[in-house]
PDB file of C-alpha atoms in Angstrom:
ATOM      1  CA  UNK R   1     -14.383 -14.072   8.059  1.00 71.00           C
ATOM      2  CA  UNK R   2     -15.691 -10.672   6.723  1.00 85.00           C
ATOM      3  CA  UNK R   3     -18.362 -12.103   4.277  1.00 91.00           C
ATOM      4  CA  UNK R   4     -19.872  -8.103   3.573  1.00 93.00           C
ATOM      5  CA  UNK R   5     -19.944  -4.504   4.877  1.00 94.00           C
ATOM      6  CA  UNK R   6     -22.015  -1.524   4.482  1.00 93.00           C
ATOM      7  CA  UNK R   7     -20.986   1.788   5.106  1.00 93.00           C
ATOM      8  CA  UNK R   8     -21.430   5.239   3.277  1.00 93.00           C
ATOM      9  CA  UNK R   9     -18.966   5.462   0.017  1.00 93.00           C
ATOM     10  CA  UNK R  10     -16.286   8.184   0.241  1.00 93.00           C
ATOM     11  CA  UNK R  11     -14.495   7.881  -2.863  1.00 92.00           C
ATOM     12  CA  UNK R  12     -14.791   5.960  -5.646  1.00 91.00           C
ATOM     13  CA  UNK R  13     -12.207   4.962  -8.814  1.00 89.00           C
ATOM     14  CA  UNK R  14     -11.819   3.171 -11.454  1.00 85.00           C
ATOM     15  CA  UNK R  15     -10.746   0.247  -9.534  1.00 89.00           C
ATOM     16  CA  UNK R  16     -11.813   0.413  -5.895  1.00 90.00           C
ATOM     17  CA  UNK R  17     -13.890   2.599  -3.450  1.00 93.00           C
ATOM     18  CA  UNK R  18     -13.373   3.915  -0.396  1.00 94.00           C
ATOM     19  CA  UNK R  19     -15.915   3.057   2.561  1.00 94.00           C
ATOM     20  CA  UNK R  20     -16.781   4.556   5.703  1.00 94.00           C
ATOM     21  CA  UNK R  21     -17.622   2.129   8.088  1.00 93.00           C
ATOM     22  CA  UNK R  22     -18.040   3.098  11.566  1.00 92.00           C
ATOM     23  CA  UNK R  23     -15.209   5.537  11.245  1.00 91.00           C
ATOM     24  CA  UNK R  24     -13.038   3.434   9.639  1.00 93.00           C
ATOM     25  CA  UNK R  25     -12.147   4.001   5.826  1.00 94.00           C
ATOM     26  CA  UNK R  26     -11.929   0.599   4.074  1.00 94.00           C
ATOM     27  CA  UNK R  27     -10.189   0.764   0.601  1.00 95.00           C
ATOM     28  CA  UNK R  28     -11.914  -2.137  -0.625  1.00 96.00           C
ATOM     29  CA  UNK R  29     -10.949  -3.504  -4.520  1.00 95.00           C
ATOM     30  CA  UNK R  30     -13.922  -3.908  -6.682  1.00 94.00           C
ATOM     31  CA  UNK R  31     -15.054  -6.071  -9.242  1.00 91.00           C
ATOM     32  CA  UNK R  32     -17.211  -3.978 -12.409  1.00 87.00           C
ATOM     33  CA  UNK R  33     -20.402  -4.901 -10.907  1.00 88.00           C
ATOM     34  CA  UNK R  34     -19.875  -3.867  -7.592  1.00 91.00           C
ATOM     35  CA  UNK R  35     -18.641  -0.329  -8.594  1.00 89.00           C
ATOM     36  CA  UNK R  36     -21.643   0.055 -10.847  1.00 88.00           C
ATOM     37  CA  UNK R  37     -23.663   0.042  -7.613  1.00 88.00           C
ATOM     38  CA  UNK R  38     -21.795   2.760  -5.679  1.00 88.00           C
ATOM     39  CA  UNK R  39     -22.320   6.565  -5.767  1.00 85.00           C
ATOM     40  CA  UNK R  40     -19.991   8.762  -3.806  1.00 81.00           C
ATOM     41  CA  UNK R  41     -22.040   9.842  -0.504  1.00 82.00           C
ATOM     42  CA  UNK R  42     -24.534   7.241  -0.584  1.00 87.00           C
ATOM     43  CA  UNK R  43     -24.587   3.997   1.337  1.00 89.00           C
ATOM     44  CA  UNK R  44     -23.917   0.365   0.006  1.00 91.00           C
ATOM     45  CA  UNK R  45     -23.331  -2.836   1.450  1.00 93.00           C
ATOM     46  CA  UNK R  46     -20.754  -4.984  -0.689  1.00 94.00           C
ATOM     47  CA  UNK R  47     -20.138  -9.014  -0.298  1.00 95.00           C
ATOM     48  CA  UNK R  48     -16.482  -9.004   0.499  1.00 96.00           C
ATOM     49  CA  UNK R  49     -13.724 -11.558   0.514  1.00 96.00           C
ATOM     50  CA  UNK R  50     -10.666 -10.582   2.771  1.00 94.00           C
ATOM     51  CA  UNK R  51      -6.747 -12.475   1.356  1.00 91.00           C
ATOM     52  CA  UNK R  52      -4.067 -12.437   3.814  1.00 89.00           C
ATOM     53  CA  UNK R  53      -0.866 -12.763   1.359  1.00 81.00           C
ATOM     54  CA  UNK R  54       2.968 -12.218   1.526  1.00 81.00           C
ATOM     55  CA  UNK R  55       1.931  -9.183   0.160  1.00 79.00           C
ATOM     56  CA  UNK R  56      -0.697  -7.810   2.879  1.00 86.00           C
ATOM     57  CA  UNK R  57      -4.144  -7.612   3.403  1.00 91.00           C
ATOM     58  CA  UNK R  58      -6.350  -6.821   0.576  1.00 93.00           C
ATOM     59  CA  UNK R  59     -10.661  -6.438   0.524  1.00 95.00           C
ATOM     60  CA  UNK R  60     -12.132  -7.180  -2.598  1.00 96.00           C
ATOM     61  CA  UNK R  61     -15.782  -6.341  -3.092  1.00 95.00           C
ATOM     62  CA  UNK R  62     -18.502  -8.063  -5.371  1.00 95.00           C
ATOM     63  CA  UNK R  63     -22.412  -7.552  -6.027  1.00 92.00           C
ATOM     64  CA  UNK R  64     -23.255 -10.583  -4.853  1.00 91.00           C
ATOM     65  CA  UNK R  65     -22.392 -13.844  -3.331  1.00 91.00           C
ATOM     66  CA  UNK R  66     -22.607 -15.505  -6.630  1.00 88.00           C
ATOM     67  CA  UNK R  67     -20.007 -13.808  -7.562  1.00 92.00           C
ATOM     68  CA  UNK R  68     -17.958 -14.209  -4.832  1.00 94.00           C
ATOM     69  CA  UNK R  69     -18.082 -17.939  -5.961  1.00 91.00           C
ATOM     70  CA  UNK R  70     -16.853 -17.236  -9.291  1.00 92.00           C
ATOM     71  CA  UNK R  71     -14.159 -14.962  -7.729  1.00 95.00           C
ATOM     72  CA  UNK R  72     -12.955 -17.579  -5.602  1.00 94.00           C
ATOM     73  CA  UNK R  73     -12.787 -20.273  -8.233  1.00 92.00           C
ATOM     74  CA  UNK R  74     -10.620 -17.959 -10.690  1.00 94.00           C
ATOM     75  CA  UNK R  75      -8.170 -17.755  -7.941  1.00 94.00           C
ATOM     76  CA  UNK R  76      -7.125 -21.672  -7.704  1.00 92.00           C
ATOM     77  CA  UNK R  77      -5.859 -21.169 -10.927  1.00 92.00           C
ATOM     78  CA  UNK R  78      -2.023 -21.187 -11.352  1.00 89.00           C
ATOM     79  CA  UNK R  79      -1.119 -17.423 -12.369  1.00 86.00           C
ATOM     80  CA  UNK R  80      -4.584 -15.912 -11.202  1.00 92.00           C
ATOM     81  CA  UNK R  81      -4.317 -14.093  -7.787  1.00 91.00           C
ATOM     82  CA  UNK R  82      -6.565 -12.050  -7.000  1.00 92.00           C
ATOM     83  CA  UNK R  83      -5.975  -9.073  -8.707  1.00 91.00           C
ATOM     84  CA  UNK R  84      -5.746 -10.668 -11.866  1.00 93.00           C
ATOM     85  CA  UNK R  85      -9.367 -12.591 -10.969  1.00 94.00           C
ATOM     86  CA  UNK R  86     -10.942  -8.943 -10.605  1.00 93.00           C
ATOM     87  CA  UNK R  87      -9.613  -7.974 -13.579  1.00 93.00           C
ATOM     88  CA  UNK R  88     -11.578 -11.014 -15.327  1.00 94.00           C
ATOM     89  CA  UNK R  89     -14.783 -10.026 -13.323  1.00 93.00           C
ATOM     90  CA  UNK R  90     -14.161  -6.305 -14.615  1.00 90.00           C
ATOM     91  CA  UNK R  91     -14.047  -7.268 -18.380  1.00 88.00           C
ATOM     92  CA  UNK R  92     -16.633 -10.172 -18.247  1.00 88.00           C
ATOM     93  CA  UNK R  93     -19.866 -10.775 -15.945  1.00 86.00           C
ATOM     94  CA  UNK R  94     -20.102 -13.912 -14.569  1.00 87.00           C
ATOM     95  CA  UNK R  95     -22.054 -15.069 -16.789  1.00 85.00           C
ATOM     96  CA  UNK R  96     -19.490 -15.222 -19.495  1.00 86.00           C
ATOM     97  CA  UNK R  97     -17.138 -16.656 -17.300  1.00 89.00           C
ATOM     98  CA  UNK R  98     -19.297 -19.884 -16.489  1.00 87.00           C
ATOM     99  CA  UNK R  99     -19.962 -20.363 -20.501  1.00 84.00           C
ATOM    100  CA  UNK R 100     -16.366 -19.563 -21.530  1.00 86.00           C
ATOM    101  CA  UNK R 101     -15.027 -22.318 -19.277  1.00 87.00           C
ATOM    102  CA  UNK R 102     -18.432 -24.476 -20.251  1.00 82.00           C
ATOM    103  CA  UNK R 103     -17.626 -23.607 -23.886  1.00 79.00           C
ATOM    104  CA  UNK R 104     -13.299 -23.713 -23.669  1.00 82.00           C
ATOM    105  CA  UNK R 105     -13.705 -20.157 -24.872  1.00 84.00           C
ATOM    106  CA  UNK R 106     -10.386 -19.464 -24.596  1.00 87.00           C
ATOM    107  CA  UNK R 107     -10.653 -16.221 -26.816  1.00 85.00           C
ATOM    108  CA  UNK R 108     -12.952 -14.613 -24.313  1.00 86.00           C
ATOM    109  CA  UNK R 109      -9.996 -14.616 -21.483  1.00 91.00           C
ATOM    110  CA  UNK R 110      -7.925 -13.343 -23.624  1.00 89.00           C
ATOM    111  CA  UNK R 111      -9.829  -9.855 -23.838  1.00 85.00           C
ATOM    112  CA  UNK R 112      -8.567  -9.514 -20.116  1.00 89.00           C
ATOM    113  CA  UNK R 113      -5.563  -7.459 -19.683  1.00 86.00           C
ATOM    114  CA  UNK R 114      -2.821  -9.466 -17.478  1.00 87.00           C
ATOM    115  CA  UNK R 115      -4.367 -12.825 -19.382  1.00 91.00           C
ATOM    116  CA  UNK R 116      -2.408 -14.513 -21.647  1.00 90.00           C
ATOM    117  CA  UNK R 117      -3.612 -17.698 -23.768  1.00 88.00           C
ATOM    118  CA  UNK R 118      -1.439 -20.142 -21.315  1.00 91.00           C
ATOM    119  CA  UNK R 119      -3.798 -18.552 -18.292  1.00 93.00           C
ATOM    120  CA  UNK R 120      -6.382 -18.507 -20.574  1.00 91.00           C
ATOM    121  CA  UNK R 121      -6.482 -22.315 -21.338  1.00 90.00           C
ATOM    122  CA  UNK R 122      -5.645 -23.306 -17.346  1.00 91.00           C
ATOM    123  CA  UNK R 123      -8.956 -21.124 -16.741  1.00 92.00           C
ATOM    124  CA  UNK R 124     -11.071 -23.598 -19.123  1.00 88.00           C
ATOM    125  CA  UNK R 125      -9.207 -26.635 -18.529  1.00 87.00           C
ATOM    126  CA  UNK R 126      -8.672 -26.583 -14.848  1.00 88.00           C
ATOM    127  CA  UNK R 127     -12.078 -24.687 -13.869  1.00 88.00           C
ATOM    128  CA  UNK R 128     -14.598 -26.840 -16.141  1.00 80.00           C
ATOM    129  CA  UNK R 129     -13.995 -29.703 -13.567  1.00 79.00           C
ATOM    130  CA  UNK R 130     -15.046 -27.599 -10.722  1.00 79.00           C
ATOM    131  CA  UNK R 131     -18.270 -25.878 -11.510  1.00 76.00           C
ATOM    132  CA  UNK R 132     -21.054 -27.304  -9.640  1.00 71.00           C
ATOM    133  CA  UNK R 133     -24.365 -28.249 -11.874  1.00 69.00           C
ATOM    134  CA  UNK R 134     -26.183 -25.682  -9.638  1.00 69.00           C
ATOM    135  CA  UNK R 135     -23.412 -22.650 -10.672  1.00 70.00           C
ATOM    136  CA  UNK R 136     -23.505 -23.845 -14.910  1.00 69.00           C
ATOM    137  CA  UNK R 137     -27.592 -23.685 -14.256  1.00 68.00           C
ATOM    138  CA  UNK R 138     -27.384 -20.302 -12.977  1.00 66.00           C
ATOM    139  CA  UNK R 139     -26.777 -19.205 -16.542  1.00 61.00           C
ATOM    140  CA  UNK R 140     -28.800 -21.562 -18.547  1.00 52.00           C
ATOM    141  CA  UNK R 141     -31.089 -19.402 -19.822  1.00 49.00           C
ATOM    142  CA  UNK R 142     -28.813 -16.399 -20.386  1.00 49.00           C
ATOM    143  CA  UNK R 143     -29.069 -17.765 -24.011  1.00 44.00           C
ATOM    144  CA  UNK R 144     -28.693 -14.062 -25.377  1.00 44.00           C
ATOM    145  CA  UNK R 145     -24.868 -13.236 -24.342  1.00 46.00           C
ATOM    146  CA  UNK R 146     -23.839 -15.787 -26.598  1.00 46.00           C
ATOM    147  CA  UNK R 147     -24.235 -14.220 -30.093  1.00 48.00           C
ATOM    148  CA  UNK R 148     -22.480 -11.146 -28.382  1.00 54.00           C
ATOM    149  CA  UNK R 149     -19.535 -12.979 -27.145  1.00 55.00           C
ATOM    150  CA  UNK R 150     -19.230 -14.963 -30.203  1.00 57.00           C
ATOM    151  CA  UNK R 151     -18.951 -11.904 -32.520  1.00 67.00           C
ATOM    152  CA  UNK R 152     -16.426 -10.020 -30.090  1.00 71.00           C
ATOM    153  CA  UNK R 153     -14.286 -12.857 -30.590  1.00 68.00           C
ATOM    154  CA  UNK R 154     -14.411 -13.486 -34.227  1.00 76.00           C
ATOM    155  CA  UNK R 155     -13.740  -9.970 -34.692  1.00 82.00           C
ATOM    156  CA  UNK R 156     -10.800  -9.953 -32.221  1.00 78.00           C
ATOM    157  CA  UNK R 157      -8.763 -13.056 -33.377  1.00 77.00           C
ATOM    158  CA  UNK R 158      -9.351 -11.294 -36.870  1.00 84.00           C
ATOM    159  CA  UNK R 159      -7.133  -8.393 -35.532  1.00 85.00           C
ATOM    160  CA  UNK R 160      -4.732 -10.555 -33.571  1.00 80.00           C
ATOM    161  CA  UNK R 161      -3.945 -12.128 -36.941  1.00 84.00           C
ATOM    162  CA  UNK R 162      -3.647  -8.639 -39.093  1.00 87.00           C
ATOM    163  CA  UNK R 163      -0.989  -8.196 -36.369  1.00 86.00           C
ATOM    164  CA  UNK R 164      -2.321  -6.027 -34.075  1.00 85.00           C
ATOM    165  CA  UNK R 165      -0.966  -7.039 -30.510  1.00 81.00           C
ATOM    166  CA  UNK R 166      -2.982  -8.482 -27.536  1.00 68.00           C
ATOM    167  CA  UNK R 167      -3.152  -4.877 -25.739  1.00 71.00           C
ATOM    168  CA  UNK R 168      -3.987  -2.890 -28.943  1.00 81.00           C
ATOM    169  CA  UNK R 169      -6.931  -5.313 -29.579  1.00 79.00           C
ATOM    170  CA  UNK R 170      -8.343  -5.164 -26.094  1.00 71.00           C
ATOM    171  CA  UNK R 171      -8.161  -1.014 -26.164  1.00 78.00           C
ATOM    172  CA  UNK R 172      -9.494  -0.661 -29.098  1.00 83.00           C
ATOM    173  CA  UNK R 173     -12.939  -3.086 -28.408  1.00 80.00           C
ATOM    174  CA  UNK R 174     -13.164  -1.057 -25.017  1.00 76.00           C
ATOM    175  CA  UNK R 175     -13.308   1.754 -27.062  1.00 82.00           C
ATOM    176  CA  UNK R 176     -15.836   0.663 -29.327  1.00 84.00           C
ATOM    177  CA  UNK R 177     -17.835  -0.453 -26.084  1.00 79.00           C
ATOM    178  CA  UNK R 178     -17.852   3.208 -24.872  1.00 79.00           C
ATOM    179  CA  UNK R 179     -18.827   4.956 -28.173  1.00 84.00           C
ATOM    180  CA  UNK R 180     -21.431   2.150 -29.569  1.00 83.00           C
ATOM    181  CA  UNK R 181     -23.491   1.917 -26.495  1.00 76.00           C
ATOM    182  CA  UNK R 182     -26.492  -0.179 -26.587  1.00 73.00           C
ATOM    183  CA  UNK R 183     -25.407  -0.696 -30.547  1.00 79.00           C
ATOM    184  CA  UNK R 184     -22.479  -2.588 -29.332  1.00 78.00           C
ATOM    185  CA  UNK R 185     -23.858  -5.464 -27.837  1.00 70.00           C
ATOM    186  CA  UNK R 186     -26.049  -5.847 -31.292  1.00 75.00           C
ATOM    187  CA  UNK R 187     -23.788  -5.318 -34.045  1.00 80.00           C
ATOM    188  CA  UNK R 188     -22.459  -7.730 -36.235  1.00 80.00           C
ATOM    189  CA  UNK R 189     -19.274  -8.785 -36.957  1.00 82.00           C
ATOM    190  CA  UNK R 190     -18.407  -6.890 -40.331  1.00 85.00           C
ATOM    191  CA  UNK R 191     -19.662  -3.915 -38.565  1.00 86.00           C
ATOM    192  CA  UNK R 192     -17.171  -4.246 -35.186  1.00 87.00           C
ATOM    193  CA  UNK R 193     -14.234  -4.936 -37.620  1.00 88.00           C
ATOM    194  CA  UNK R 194     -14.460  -2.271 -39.951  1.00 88.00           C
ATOM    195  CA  UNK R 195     -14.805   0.286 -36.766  1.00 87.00           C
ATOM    196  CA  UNK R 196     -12.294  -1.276 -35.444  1.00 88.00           C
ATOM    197  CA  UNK R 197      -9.637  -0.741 -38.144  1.00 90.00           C
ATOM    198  CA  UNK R 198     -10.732   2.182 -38.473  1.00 87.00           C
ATOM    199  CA  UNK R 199      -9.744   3.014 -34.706  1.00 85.00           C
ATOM    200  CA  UNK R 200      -6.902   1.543 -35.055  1.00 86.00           C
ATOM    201  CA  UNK R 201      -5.601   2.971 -38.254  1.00 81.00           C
ATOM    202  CA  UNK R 202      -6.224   6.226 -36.471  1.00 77.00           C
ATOM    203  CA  UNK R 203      -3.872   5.688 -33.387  1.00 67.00           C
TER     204      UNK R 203
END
């Protein structure tokens, strides 16, 4: 099994870089964390997980091997392969996973494009069962993410019932993300709707 490479990064996207390793150029998928640690021309080693489907052969790269874990548990789910599991590991740290299953956060999937709520409640109802005590205590004192998450989703099941659609609500708080900054993670919820409306009333 190909558990990691390292190798010098050729080019990188917004979804996957490519990596030289001994002369081969591996186009290897990766997860928000594990791009975050790549600049083009520099070396990196990646914890990989290689799936053989109908489909082909596809890498996917991580940070670490925790994860990985989290990675591989997303995928047992009906309707999560494993492009669909990046894309949750793109829009949420692991972190937020763990306590949105914990929690039955169902709102928190939701902000994942490709999730809808029916994915979103197999996630918390099929994956609380299967997190190990040692996985949950990983995140036990990660106390702070919580008033963060909890105001992201207040704010966007207050859009998804002015109307605004699933996709429009997700762009929009992505948006935010990137302008706001640090402020983002720290504002409060009257503050993230009224910007958001007001994005929203502009497009």
């Amino acid at each position: 099994m190909l558990r990691s490479v390292e190798g010098k990064i050729l080019q990188i996207t917004q979804e996957n870089v490519i990596l030289d390793v001994n002369g081969f150029g591996l186009d290897i998928l990766c997860s928000g964390s594990a791009l975050r640690l790549c600049e083009e021309c520099e070396s990196v080693r990646l914890t990989t997980y290689l799936q053989v489907s109908e489909s082909g052969i596809t890498l996917f790269g991580f940070s670490s091997e925790l994860e990985r874990d989290v990675f591989l548990k997303l995928i047992t789910v009906k309707g999560v392969g494993g492009r669909v599991g990046l894309a949750i590991l793109r829009t949420l740290s692991p972190s937020q996973v763990v306590r949105s299953i914990v929690a039955s956060d169902i709102d928190t999937f939701l902000q994942v494009p490709g999730v809808g709520k029916k994915t979103a409640e197999r996630l918390c109802f099929e994956l609380k069962r299967h997190l190990s005590e040692e996985m949950i205590a990983e995140f036990a004192e990660e106390e702070e993410i919580i008033p963060t998450m909890l105001a992201k989703n207040t704010v966007a099941a207050a859009l998804r019932s002015l109307g605004f659609t699933q996709n429009e609500v997700y762009t929009v708080m992505n948006r935010l993300k990137r302008e706001m900054g640090a402020e983002f993670e720290t504002a409060k919820e009257e503050v993230l709707l009224k910007q958001a409306l007001r994005e929203l009333k502009r497009n």
